[in-house]
PDB file of C-alpha atoms in Angstrom:
ATOM      1  CA  UNK A   1     -34.877 -46.909 -30.507  1.00 45.00           C
ATOM      2  CA  UNK A   2     -31.356 -46.619 -29.158  1.00 48.00           C
ATOM      3  CA  UNK A   3     -31.418 -42.876 -29.889  1.00 47.00           C
ATOM      4  CA  UNK A   4     -34.469 -42.509 -27.676  1.00 47.00           C
ATOM      5  CA  UNK A   5     -32.769 -44.388 -24.841  1.00 49.00           C
ATOM      6  CA  UNK A   6     -29.620 -42.315 -25.166  1.00 51.00           C
ATOM      7  CA  UNK A   7     -31.585 -39.074 -25.174  1.00 54.00           C
ATOM      8  CA  UNK A   8     -33.476 -40.303 -22.103  1.00 56.00           C
ATOM      9  CA  UNK A   9     -30.188 -40.871 -20.254  1.00 64.00           C
ATOM     10  CA  UNK A  10     -28.956 -37.450 -21.323  1.00 63.00           C
ATOM     11  CA  UNK A  11     -32.145 -35.854 -20.042  1.00 63.00           C
ATOM     12  CA  UNK A  12     -31.923 -37.744 -16.748  1.00 69.00           C
ATOM     13  CA  UNK A  13     -28.553 -36.244 -15.810  1.00 74.00           C
ATOM     14  CA  UNK A  14     -29.815 -32.701 -15.175  1.00 74.00           C
ATOM     15  CA  UNK A  15     -32.860 -34.091 -13.392  1.00 73.00           C
ATOM     16  CA  UNK A  16     -30.617 -36.169 -11.131  1.00 78.00           C
ATOM     17  CA  UNK A  17     -28.439 -33.150 -10.384  1.00 77.00           C
ATOM     18  CA  UNK A  18     -31.507 -31.079  -9.547  1.00 75.00           C
ATOM     19  CA  UNK A  19     -32.805 -33.876  -7.338  1.00 73.00           C
ATOM     20  CA  UNK A  20     -29.537 -34.050  -5.405  1.00 76.00           C
ATOM     21  CA  UNK A  21     -29.563 -30.286  -4.881  1.00 74.00           C
ATOM     22  CA  UNK A  22     -33.155 -30.354  -3.646  1.00 72.00           C
ATOM     23  CA  UNK A  23     -32.406 -33.198  -1.243  1.00 70.00           C
ATOM     24  CA  UNK A  24     -29.481 -31.247   0.158  1.00 73.00           C
ATOM     25  CA  UNK A  25     -31.635 -28.130   0.626  1.00 70.00           C
ATOM     26  CA  UNK A  26     -34.377 -30.113   2.349  1.00 64.00           C
ATOM     27  CA  UNK A  27     -31.919 -31.814   4.699  1.00 67.00           C
ATOM     28  CA  UNK A  28     -30.224 -28.528   5.609  1.00 68.00           C
ATOM     29  CA  UNK A  29     -33.455 -26.578   6.132  1.00 63.00           C
ATOM     30  CA  UNK A  30     -35.537 -29.064   8.080  1.00 62.00           C
ATOM     31  CA  UNK A  31     -33.177 -31.842   9.038  1.00 60.00           C
ATOM     32  CA  UNK A  32     -35.895 -34.422   8.397  1.00 74.00           C
ATOM     33  CA  UNK A  33     -34.846 -37.504   6.489  1.00 77.00           C
ATOM     34  CA  UNK A  34     -38.473 -38.497   5.886  1.00 77.00           C
ATOM     35  CA  UNK A  35     -39.242 -35.281   4.038  1.00 74.00           C
ATOM     36  CA  UNK A  36     -36.114 -35.698   1.920  1.00 74.00           C
ATOM     37  CA  UNK A  37     -37.113 -39.243   0.982  1.00 80.00           C
ATOM     38  CA  UNK A  38     -40.637 -38.101   0.151  1.00 80.00           C
ATOM     39  CA  UNK A  39     -39.287 -35.310  -2.036  1.00 78.00           C
ATOM     40  CA  UNK A  40     -36.898 -37.674  -3.775  1.00 81.00           C
ATOM     41  CA  UNK A  41     -39.650 -40.228  -4.435  1.00 87.00           C
ATOM     42  CA  UNK A  42     -41.980 -37.576  -5.789  1.00 87.00           C
ATOM     43  CA  UNK A  43     -39.307 -36.130  -8.042  1.00 85.00           C
ATOM     44  CA  UNK A  44     -38.332 -39.580  -9.302  1.00 89.00           C
ATOM     45  CA  UNK A  45     -41.941 -40.509 -10.056  1.00 91.00           C
ATOM     46  CA  UNK A  46     -42.541 -37.193 -11.814  1.00 88.00           C
ATOM     47  CA  UNK A  47     -39.440 -37.453 -13.961  1.00 89.00           C
ATOM     48  CA  UNK A  48     -40.256 -41.076 -14.842  1.00 91.00           C
ATOM     49  CA  UNK A  49     -43.771 -40.045 -15.859  1.00 91.00           C
ATOM     50  CA  UNK A  50     -42.425 -37.196 -17.981  1.00 90.00           C
ATOM     51  CA  UNK A  51     -39.878 -39.463 -19.684  1.00 90.00           C
ATOM     52  CA  UNK A  52     -42.511 -42.111 -20.421  1.00 90.00           C
ATOM     53  CA  UNK A  53     -44.904 -39.557 -21.879  1.00 88.00           C
ATOM     54  CA  UNK A  54     -42.177 -38.118 -24.124  1.00 88.00           C
ATOM     55  CA  UNK A  55     -41.217 -41.586 -25.369  1.00 89.00           C
ATOM     56  CA  UNK A  56     -44.863 -42.525 -25.956  1.00 87.00           C
ATOM     57  CA  UNK A  57     -45.495 -39.286 -27.843  1.00 84.00           C
ATOM     58  CA  UNK A  58     -42.561 -39.944 -30.129  1.00 84.00           C
ATOM     59  CA  UNK A  59     -43.662 -43.517 -30.850  1.00 83.00           C
ATOM     60  CA  UNK A  60     -47.287 -42.629 -31.697  1.00 78.00           C
ATOM     61  CA  UNK A  61     -47.886 -42.720 -35.451  1.00 82.00           C
ATOM     62  CA  UNK A  62     -49.003 -39.520 -37.125  1.00 81.00           C
ATOM     63  CA  UNK A  63     -52.546 -39.615 -38.490  1.00 81.00           C
ATOM     64  CA  UNK A  64     -52.798 -38.475 -42.120  1.00 88.00           C
ATOM     65  CA  UNK A  65     -54.864 -35.338 -42.707  1.00 89.00           C
ATOM     66  CA  UNK A  66     -57.052 -37.137 -45.222  1.00 91.00           C
ATOM     67  CA  UNK A  67     -58.146 -39.633 -42.579  1.00 90.00           C
ATOM     68  CA  UNK A  68     -59.059 -36.816 -40.196  1.00 90.00           C
ATOM     69  CA  UNK A  69     -61.048 -35.022 -42.894  1.00 92.00           C
ATOM     70  CA  UNK A  70     -62.866 -38.225 -43.816  1.00 93.00           C
ATOM     71  CA  UNK A  71     -63.761 -38.912 -40.183  1.00 91.00           C
ATOM     72  CA  UNK A  72     -65.131 -35.398 -39.731  1.00 90.00           C
ATOM     73  CA  UNK A  73     -67.141 -35.648 -42.954  1.00 90.00           C
ATOM     74  CA  UNK A  74     -68.582 -39.030 -41.958  1.00 89.00           C
ATOM     75  CA  UNK A  75     -69.596 -37.727 -38.533  1.00 86.00           C
ATOM     76  CA  UNK A  76     -71.251 -34.724 -40.149  1.00 84.00           C
ATOM     77  CA  UNK A  77     -73.231 -36.964 -42.489  1.00 80.00           C
ATOM     78  CA  UNK A  78     -74.398 -39.141 -39.604  1.00 78.00           C
ATOM     79  CA  UNK A  79     -75.593 -36.212 -37.521  1.00 76.00           C
ATOM     80  CA  UNK A  80     -77.120 -34.134 -40.324  1.00 60.00           C
ATOM     81  CA  UNK A  81     -80.079 -36.422 -40.916  1.00 61.00           C
ATOM     82  CA  UNK A  82     -81.531 -37.300 -37.529  1.00 57.00           C
ATOM     83  CA  UNK A  83     -84.943 -38.946 -37.523  1.00 61.00           C
ATOM     84  CA  UNK A  84     -87.606 -36.322 -36.800  1.00 65.00           C
ATOM     85  CA  UNK A  85     -90.966 -36.828 -35.187  1.00 71.00           C
ATOM     86  CA  UNK A  86     -93.918 -36.843 -37.514  1.00 74.00           C
ATOM     87  CA  UNK A  87     -96.434 -34.255 -36.289  1.00 70.00           C
ATOM     88  CA  UNK A  88     -99.162 -35.905 -38.391  1.00 75.00           C
ATOM     89  CA  UNK A  89     -98.612 -39.361 -36.930  1.00 76.00           C
ATOM     90  CA  UNK A  90    -101.628 -41.267 -35.638  1.00 79.00           C
ATOM     91  CA  UNK A  91    -102.490 -40.457 -32.028  1.00 76.00           C
ATOM     92  CA  UNK A  92    -100.467 -37.247 -31.966  1.00 72.00           C
ATOM     93  CA  UNK A  93    -102.344 -33.996 -31.388  1.00 74.00           C
ATOM     94  CA  UNK A  94    -101.734 -31.145 -33.770  1.00 70.00           C
ATOM     95  CA  UNK A  95     -99.954 -28.204 -32.208  1.00 68.00           C
ATOM     96  CA  UNK A  96    -102.138 -25.136 -31.892  1.00 70.00           C
ATOM     97  CA  UNK A  97    -101.131 -21.749 -33.122  1.00 71.00           C
ATOM     98  CA  UNK A  98    -100.995 -19.026 -30.511  1.00 72.00           C
ATOM     99  CA  UNK A  99    -104.159 -16.994 -30.369  1.00 71.00           C
ATOM    100  CA  UNK A 100    -107.331 -16.744 -28.396  1.00 71.00           C
ATOM    101  CA  UNK A 101    -107.630 -19.228 -25.542  1.00 68.00           C
ATOM    102  CA  UNK A 102    -110.086 -22.062 -26.075  1.00 66.00           C
ATOM    103  CA  UNK A 103    -113.229 -21.618 -23.989  1.00 69.00           C
ATOM    104  CA  UNK A 104    -113.965 -24.618 -21.834  1.00 69.00           C
ATOM    105  CA  UNK A 105    -117.203 -25.547 -20.157  1.00 65.00           C
ATOM    106  CA  UNK A 106    -117.173 -24.549 -16.524  1.00 57.00           C
TER     107      UNK A 106
END
């Protein structure tokens, strides 16, 4: 776990340098402190989100291929045999074959 923390600190250094450069550019171009603070907050939140997602991805256990295959096979077996309607069930009309129309009394 300490290796992950160390690598996170090492990755934060270039991000911090980039953030300082962007703040300087924003202050020189517009002169607005509010826009610089907004940019800094957005960059900090984005880098924190990226660091958290990298750490979470490293900590997630790998799923064995056999478990994936078994899950796919089980899902296939469940969906292969869906209950079908019985066309001969009581109260159900038989479907007619296409052909001549049935004459009805007018």
